[in-house]
């Protein structure tokens, strides 16, 4: 989970309240120390009694997409 400007606690609180987070843009740090822009989707997994037993997390690197969106038309 991200820990930085958006905060892990905020993400966990939203997941507890809503049961899912779809989509959520944030920045993560790779193992090599580089920061990347990502789209994060999280859905809680519940047992038959409704108790949360885990989470499904999808993370997509959107760095290039974000650069294209910020570039002036005709460049990149």
PDB file of C-alpha atoms in Angstrom:
ATOM      1  CA  UNK A   1       0.000   0.000   0.000  1.00  0.00           C
ATOM      2  CA  UNK A   2       1.212   3.500  -0.650  1.00  0.00           C
ATOM      3  CA  UNK A   3       2.599   5.470   2.201  1.00  0.00           C
ATOM      4  CA  UNK A   4       3.352   9.022   1.213  1.00  0.00           C
ATOM      5  CA  UNK A   5       1.220  11.911   0.177  1.00  0.00           C
ATOM      6  CA  UNK A   6      -2.012   9.874   0.041  1.00  0.00           C
ATOM      7  CA  UNK A   7      -1.345   7.769   3.099  1.00  0.00           C
ATOM      8  CA  UNK A   8      -1.879   4.139   3.847  1.00  0.00           C
ATOM      9  CA  UNK A   9      -4.304   4.933   6.677  1.00  0.00           C
ATOM     10  CA  UNK A  10      -6.587   6.899   4.325  1.00  0.00           C
ATOM     11  CA  UNK A  11      -6.732   3.973   1.893  1.00  0.00           C
ATOM     12  CA  UNK A  12      -7.456   1.470   4.665  1.00  0.00           C
ATOM     13  CA  UNK A  13     -10.183   3.703   6.111  1.00  0.00           C
ATOM     14  CA  UNK A  14     -11.861   4.056   2.692  1.00  0.00           C
ATOM     15  CA  UNK A  15     -11.669   0.284   2.201  1.00  0.00           C
ATOM     16  CA  UNK A  16     -13.239  -0.349   5.616  1.00  0.00           C
ATOM     17  CA  UNK A  17     -16.010   2.188   4.960  1.00  0.00           C
ATOM     18  CA  UNK A  18     -16.844   1.382   1.317  1.00  0.00           C
ATOM     19  CA  UNK A  19     -15.561  -2.176   0.841  1.00  0.00           C
ATOM     20  CA  UNK A  20     -13.652  -1.109  -2.270  1.00  0.00           C
ATOM     21  CA  UNK A  21     -11.564   1.611  -3.856  1.00  0.00           C
ATOM     22  CA  UNK A  22     -12.027   2.037  -7.622  1.00  0.00           C
ATOM     23  CA  UNK A  23      -9.765   3.584  -9.072  1.00  0.00           C
ATOM     24  CA  UNK A  24      -7.357   5.567  -6.944  1.00  0.00           C
ATOM     25  CA  UNK A  25      -4.368   7.380  -8.463  1.00  0.00           C
ATOM     26  CA  UNK A  26      -1.266   7.670  -6.321  1.00  0.00           C
ATOM     27  CA  UNK A  27       2.526   7.344  -6.453  1.00  0.00           C
ATOM     28  CA  UNK A  28       4.444   4.265  -5.333  1.00  0.00           C
ATOM     29  CA  UNK A  29       8.157   3.670  -4.914  1.00  0.00           C
ATOM     30  CA  UNK A  30       9.669   0.764  -6.840  1.00  0.00           C
ATOM     31  CA  UNK A  31      12.356  -1.497  -5.355  1.00  0.00           C
ATOM     32  CA  UNK A  32      15.006   0.500  -7.241  1.00  0.00           C
ATOM     33  CA  UNK A  33      13.846   3.701  -5.507  1.00  0.00           C
ATOM     34  CA  UNK A  34      12.122   5.276  -8.526  1.00  0.00           C
ATOM     35  CA  UNK A  35       8.645   6.766  -8.024  1.00  0.00           C
ATOM     36  CA  UNK A  36       5.901   5.797 -10.460  1.00  0.00           C
ATOM     37  CA  UNK A  37       2.314   6.943 -10.982  1.00  0.00           C
ATOM     38  CA  UNK A  38      -0.181   4.114 -10.522  1.00  0.00           C
ATOM     39  CA  UNK A  39      -3.888   3.444 -10.618  1.00  0.00           C
ATOM     40  CA  UNK A  40      -4.809   1.385  -7.573  1.00  0.00           C
ATOM     41  CA  UNK A  41      -8.012  -0.642  -7.207  1.00  0.00           C
ATOM     42  CA  UNK A  42      -8.749  -2.509  -3.981  1.00  0.00           C
ATOM     43  CA  UNK A  43     -11.713  -4.736  -3.139  1.00  0.00           C
ATOM     44  CA  UNK A  44     -12.217  -6.428   0.220  1.00  0.00           C
ATOM     45  CA  UNK A  45     -12.747 -10.198   0.326  1.00  0.00           C
ATOM     46  CA  UNK A  46     -15.287 -11.429   2.875  1.00  0.00           C
ATOM     47  CA  UNK A  47     -16.143 -14.838   4.300  1.00  0.00           C
ATOM     48  CA  UNK A  48     -19.774 -16.102   4.280  1.00  0.00           C
ATOM     49  CA  UNK A  49     -20.453 -14.287   7.569  1.00  0.00           C
ATOM     50  CA  UNK A  50     -19.376 -10.944   6.110  1.00  0.00           C
ATOM     51  CA  UNK A  51     -16.088 -10.728   8.002  1.00  0.00           C
ATOM     52  CA  UNK A  52     -13.245  -9.264   5.931  1.00  0.00           C
ATOM     53  CA  UNK A  53     -10.567 -11.903   5.426  1.00  0.00           C
ATOM     54  CA  UNK A  54      -8.405 -10.269   2.763  1.00  0.00           C
ATOM     55  CA  UNK A  55      -8.185  -7.867  -0.125  1.00  0.00           C
ATOM     56  CA  UNK A  56      -7.760  -8.034  -3.889  1.00  0.00           C
ATOM     57  CA  UNK A  57      -5.340  -5.336  -5.057  1.00  0.00           C
ATOM     58  CA  UNK A  58      -4.765  -4.345  -8.687  1.00  0.00           C
ATOM     59  CA  UNK A  59      -1.969  -1.887  -9.455  1.00  0.00           C
ATOM     60  CA  UNK A  60      -1.430  -0.482 -12.951  1.00  0.00           C
ATOM     61  CA  UNK A  61       1.548   1.699 -13.927  1.00  0.00           C
ATOM     62  CA  UNK A  62       0.045   4.837 -15.508  1.00  0.00           C
ATOM     63  CA  UNK A  63       3.276   6.865 -15.738  1.00  0.00           C
ATOM     64  CA  UNK A  64       3.337   7.004 -19.551  1.00  0.00           C
ATOM     65  CA  UNK A  65      -0.403   7.685 -19.771  1.00  0.00           C
ATOM     66  CA  UNK A  66      -0.037  10.561 -17.327  1.00  0.00           C
ATOM     67  CA  UNK A  67       2.907  12.017 -19.283  1.00  0.00           C
ATOM     68  CA  UNK A  68       0.870  11.919 -22.512  1.00  0.00           C
ATOM     69  CA  UNK A  69      -2.048  13.603 -20.768  1.00  0.00           C
ATOM     70  CA  UNK A  70       0.210  16.407 -19.517  1.00  0.00           C
ATOM     71  CA  UNK A  71       2.117  16.854 -22.806  1.00  0.00           C
ATOM     72  CA  UNK A  72       0.980  19.543 -25.250  1.00  0.00           C
ATOM     73  CA  UNK A  73      -0.945  18.113 -28.232  1.00  0.00           C
ATOM     74  CA  UNK A  74       1.285  16.863 -31.014  1.00  0.00           C
ATOM     75  CA  UNK A  75       4.163  15.994 -28.675  1.00  0.00           C
ATOM     76  CA  UNK A  76       4.733  12.551 -27.205  1.00  0.00           C
TER      77      UNK A  76
END
